[in-house]
One Martini backbone bead per residue (centre of mass of N, CA, C, O) as a GRO file, in nm:
protein
  171
    1UNK     BB    1  -5.105  -3.750   2.121
    2UNK     BB    2  -5.279  -3.856   1.869
    3UNK     BB    3  -5.406  -3.817   1.583
    4UNK     BB    4  -5.726  -3.743   1.458
    5UNK     BB    5  -5.820  -3.976   1.218
    6UNK     BB    6  -5.946  -4.186   1.002
    7UNK     BB    7  -5.729  -4.398   1.066
    8UNK     BB    8  -5.769  -4.387   1.384
    9UNK     BB    9  -6.068  -4.471   1.395
   10UNK     BB   10  -6.066  -4.740   1.247
   11UNK     BB   11  -5.867  -4.857   1.442
   12UNK     BB   12  -6.089  -4.871   1.685
   13UNK     BB   13  -6.332  -4.985   1.557
   14UNK     BB   14  -6.224  -5.230   1.473
   15UNK     BB   15  -6.148  -5.352   1.744
   16UNK     BB   16  -6.445  -5.283   1.893
   17UNK     BB   17  -6.642  -5.395   1.623
   18UNK     BB   18  -6.523  -5.574   1.372
   19UNK     BB   19  -6.584  -5.333   1.129
   20UNK     BB   20  -6.867  -5.236   1.101
   21UNK     BB   21  -6.810  -4.930   1.190
   22UNK     BB   22  -6.606  -4.881   0.954
   23UNK     BB   23  -6.807  -4.908   0.732
   24UNK     BB   24  -6.982  -4.713   0.793
   25UNK     BB   25  -6.799  -4.454   0.822
   26UNK     BB   26  -6.699  -4.478   0.510
   27UNK     BB   27  -6.995  -4.419   0.421
   28UNK     BB   28  -7.011  -4.134   0.552
   29UNK     BB   29  -6.768  -4.004   0.412
   30UNK     BB   30  -6.833  -4.044   0.120
   31UNK     BB   31  -7.091  -3.900   0.116
   32UNK     BB   32  -6.978  -3.612   0.210
   33UNK     BB   33  -6.796  -3.591  -0.063
   34UNK     BB   34  -7.067  -3.592  -0.266
   35UNK     BB   35  -7.240  -3.394  -0.149
   36UNK     BB   36  -7.364  -3.118  -0.200
   37UNK     BB   37  -7.335  -2.770  -0.183
   38UNK     BB   38  -7.509  -2.508  -0.034
   39UNK     BB   39  -7.588  -2.196  -0.151
   40UNK     BB   40  -7.813  -1.973   0.069
   41UNK     BB   41  -7.639  -1.713   0.120
   42UNK     BB   42  -7.499  -1.428   0.123
   43UNK     BB   43  -7.238  -1.557   0.254
   44UNK     BB   44  -6.944  -1.761   0.136
   45UNK     BB   45  -6.683  -1.975   0.241
   46UNK     BB   46  -6.466  -2.178   0.089
   47UNK     BB   47  -6.340  -2.474   0.135
   48UNK     BB   48  -6.106  -2.737   0.086
   49UNK     BB   49  -6.349  -2.974   0.138
   50UNK     BB   50  -6.511  -2.885  -0.128
   51UNK     BB   51  -6.361  -3.009  -0.312
   52UNK     BB   52  -6.504  -3.223  -0.550
   53UNK     BB   53  -6.770  -3.046  -0.537
   54UNK     BB   54  -7.104  -2.936  -0.567
   55UNK     BB   55  -7.191  -2.582  -0.590
   56UNK     BB   56  -7.477  -2.453  -0.508
   57UNK     BB   57  -7.679  -2.187  -0.618
   58UNK     BB   58  -7.985  -2.109  -0.406
   59UNK     BB   59  -7.973  -1.784  -0.426
   60UNK     BB   60  -8.171  -1.549  -0.600
   61UNK     BB   61  -8.041  -1.263  -0.449
   62UNK     BB   62  -7.759  -1.386  -0.398
   63UNK     BB   63  -7.366  -1.409  -0.366
   64UNK     BB   64  -7.083  -1.409  -0.158
   65UNK     BB   65  -6.782  -1.551  -0.262
   66UNK     BB   66  -6.506  -1.718  -0.112
   67UNK     BB   67  -6.211  -1.834  -0.183
   68UNK     BB   68  -5.932  -2.003  -0.132
   69UNK     BB   69  -5.617  -2.028  -0.146
   70UNK     BB   70  -5.391  -2.034  -0.392
   71UNK     BB   71  -5.146  -2.345  -0.404
   72UNK     BB   72  -5.146  -2.583  -0.636
   73UNK     BB   73  -5.351  -2.871  -0.602
   74UNK     BB   74  -5.590  -2.906  -0.795
   75UNK     BB   75  -5.836  -2.804  -0.696
   76UNK     BB   76  -6.205  -2.838  -0.751
   77UNK     BB   77  -6.480  -2.600  -0.827
   78UNK     BB   78  -6.812  -2.652  -0.866
   79UNK     BB   79  -7.071  -2.429  -1.004
   80UNK     BB   80  -7.432  -2.435  -0.965
   81UNK     BB   81  -7.718  -2.303  -1.095
   82UNK     BB   82  -8.064  -2.313  -0.969
   83UNK     BB   83  -8.131  -2.024  -1.008
   84UNK     BB   84  -8.283  -1.726  -1.091
   85UNK     BB   85  -8.177  -1.423  -1.090
   86UNK     BB   86  -8.202  -1.096  -0.881
   87UNK     BB   87  -7.919  -1.099  -0.801
   88UNK     BB   88  -7.562  -1.113  -0.727
   89UNK     BB   89  -7.298  -1.304  -0.805
   90UNK     BB   90  -6.993  -1.376  -0.646
   91UNK     BB   91  -6.660  -1.446  -0.712
   92UNK     BB   92  -6.373  -1.476  -0.499
   93UNK     BB   93  -6.068  -1.394  -0.431
   94UNK     BB   94  -5.780  -1.387  -0.241
   95UNK     BB   95  -5.582  -1.131  -0.224
   96UNK     BB   96  -5.379  -1.178  -0.520
   97UNK     BB   97  -5.554  -1.364  -0.646
   98UNK     BB   98  -5.631  -1.512  -0.961
   99UNK     BB   99  -5.775  -1.548  -1.293
  100UNK     BB  100  -5.762  -1.796  -1.584
  101UNK     BB  101  -5.979  -1.736  -1.883
  102UNK     BB  102  -6.344  -1.802  -1.935
  103UNK     BB  103  -6.644  -1.687  -2.094
  104UNK     BB  104  -6.952  -1.845  -2.199
  105UNK     BB  105  -7.208  -1.735  -2.421
  106UNK     BB  106  -7.559  -1.757  -2.489
  107UNK     BB  107  -7.715  -1.558  -2.655
  108UNK     BB  108  -8.020  -1.331  -2.623
  109UNK     BB  109  -8.065  -1.259  -2.940
  110UNK     BB  110  -8.113  -1.250  -3.277
  111UNK     BB  111  -7.841  -1.435  -3.324
  112UNK     BB  112  -7.792  -1.671  -3.109
  113UNK     BB  113  -7.510  -1.684  -3.011
  114UNK     BB  114  -7.161  -1.692  -2.925
  115UNK     BB  115  -6.980  -1.555  -2.639
  116UNK     BB  116  -6.652  -1.458  -2.545
  117UNK     BB  117  -6.460  -1.390  -2.231
  118UNK     BB  118  -6.154  -1.289  -2.111
  119UNK     BB  119  -5.969  -1.237  -1.897
  120UNK     BB  120  -5.733  -1.077  -1.711
  121UNK     BB  121  -5.435  -1.004  -1.531
  122UNK     BB  122  -5.657  -0.882  -1.285
  123UNK     BB  123  -5.859  -1.127  -1.220
  124UNK     BB  124  -6.073  -1.181  -0.918
  125UNK     BB  125  -6.377  -1.160  -1.044
  126UNK     BB  126  -6.706  -1.294  -1.055
  127UNK     BB  127  -7.037  -1.191  -1.226
  128UNK     BB  128  -7.354  -1.235  -1.194
  129UNK     BB  129  -7.617  -1.078  -1.380
  130UNK     BB  130  -7.672  -0.775  -1.389
  131UNK     BB  131  -7.942  -0.729  -1.391
  132UNK     BB  132  -8.233  -0.809  -1.538
  133UNK     BB  133  -8.081  -0.906  -1.821
  134UNK     BB  134  -7.827  -1.087  -1.782
  135UNK     BB  135  -7.518  -0.963  -1.896
  136UNK     BB  136  -7.344  -1.191  -1.694
  137UNK     BB  137  -7.543  -1.399  -1.653
  138UNK     BB  138  -7.756  -1.601  -1.440
  139UNK     BB  139  -7.886  -1.865  -1.540
  140UNK     BB  140  -8.012  -2.135  -1.517
  141UNK     BB  141  -7.743  -2.382  -1.518
  142UNK     BB  142  -7.508  -2.243  -1.474
  143UNK     BB  143  -7.120  -2.265  -1.485
  144UNK     BB  144  -6.861  -2.320  -1.264
  145UNK     BB  145  -6.494  -2.360  -1.309
  146UNK     BB  146  -6.242  -2.418  -1.055
  147UNK     BB  147  -5.893  -2.418  -1.046
  148UNK     BB  148  -5.597  -2.501  -0.870
  149UNK     BB  149  -5.289  -2.439  -1.032
  150UNK     BB  150  -5.139  -2.229  -0.855
  151UNK     BB  151  -4.996  -2.002  -0.700
  152UNK     BB  152  -5.245  -1.750  -0.718
  153UNK     BB  153  -5.409  -1.945  -0.935
  154UNK     BB  154  -5.694  -1.982  -1.137
  155UNK     BB  155  -5.911  -2.172  -1.323
  156UNK     BB  156  -6.162  -2.051  -1.559
  157UNK     BB  157  -6.493  -2.174  -1.642
  158UNK     BB  158  -6.783  -1.994  -1.792
  159UNK     BB  159  -7.129  -2.099  -1.825
  160UNK     BB  160  -7.395  -1.917  -1.989
  161UNK     BB  161  -7.659  -1.740  -2.034
  162UNK     BB  162  -7.735  -1.410  -2.206
  163UNK     BB  163  -7.856  -1.085  -2.190
  164UNK     BB  164  -7.872  -0.834  -2.368
  165UNK     BB  165  -7.590  -0.665  -2.313
  166UNK     BB  166  -7.325  -0.795  -2.318
  167UNK     BB  167  -7.074  -0.895  -2.051
  168UNK     BB  168  -6.825  -0.913  -1.845
  169UNK     BB  169  -6.770  -1.079  -1.552
  170UNK     BB  170  -6.471  -0.952  -1.526
  171UNK     BB  171  -6.253  -0.794  -1.242
   0.00000   0.00000   0.00000
């Protein structure tokens, strides 16, 4: 039996319906590939098919997010924080995978400056929020960009406002 793929479905539908169903099916798959993914649950596992889509962090109480294994595919995962947090959001790698990159915060103190925090050689978790002063970011509008750049390695860039005495979001 042949594997059921989008191409195979298109082949069947084209023959059966003169192409009209194939056009509708292609529109559906295109819409599915560009529709943002809402993360509004306590625990969420990112799947490879979530690549190149916006993943909105929609749970104020926080979420634990687990990335798929990094294999060097170039897949990009863009997270957008749609709510102010009252609990931590963590984004974790799996196994021995690590993150390499930096967090850039607009500080919410008297200097109103910018602070950057690099990852370390063993960084595998990013944490947003950390107590009511948002010391590791986690204010609505925060963005995290993760790219699967090599086996075991995600490139990370995190932008957010932060408050209190800012601290690294990486561990």
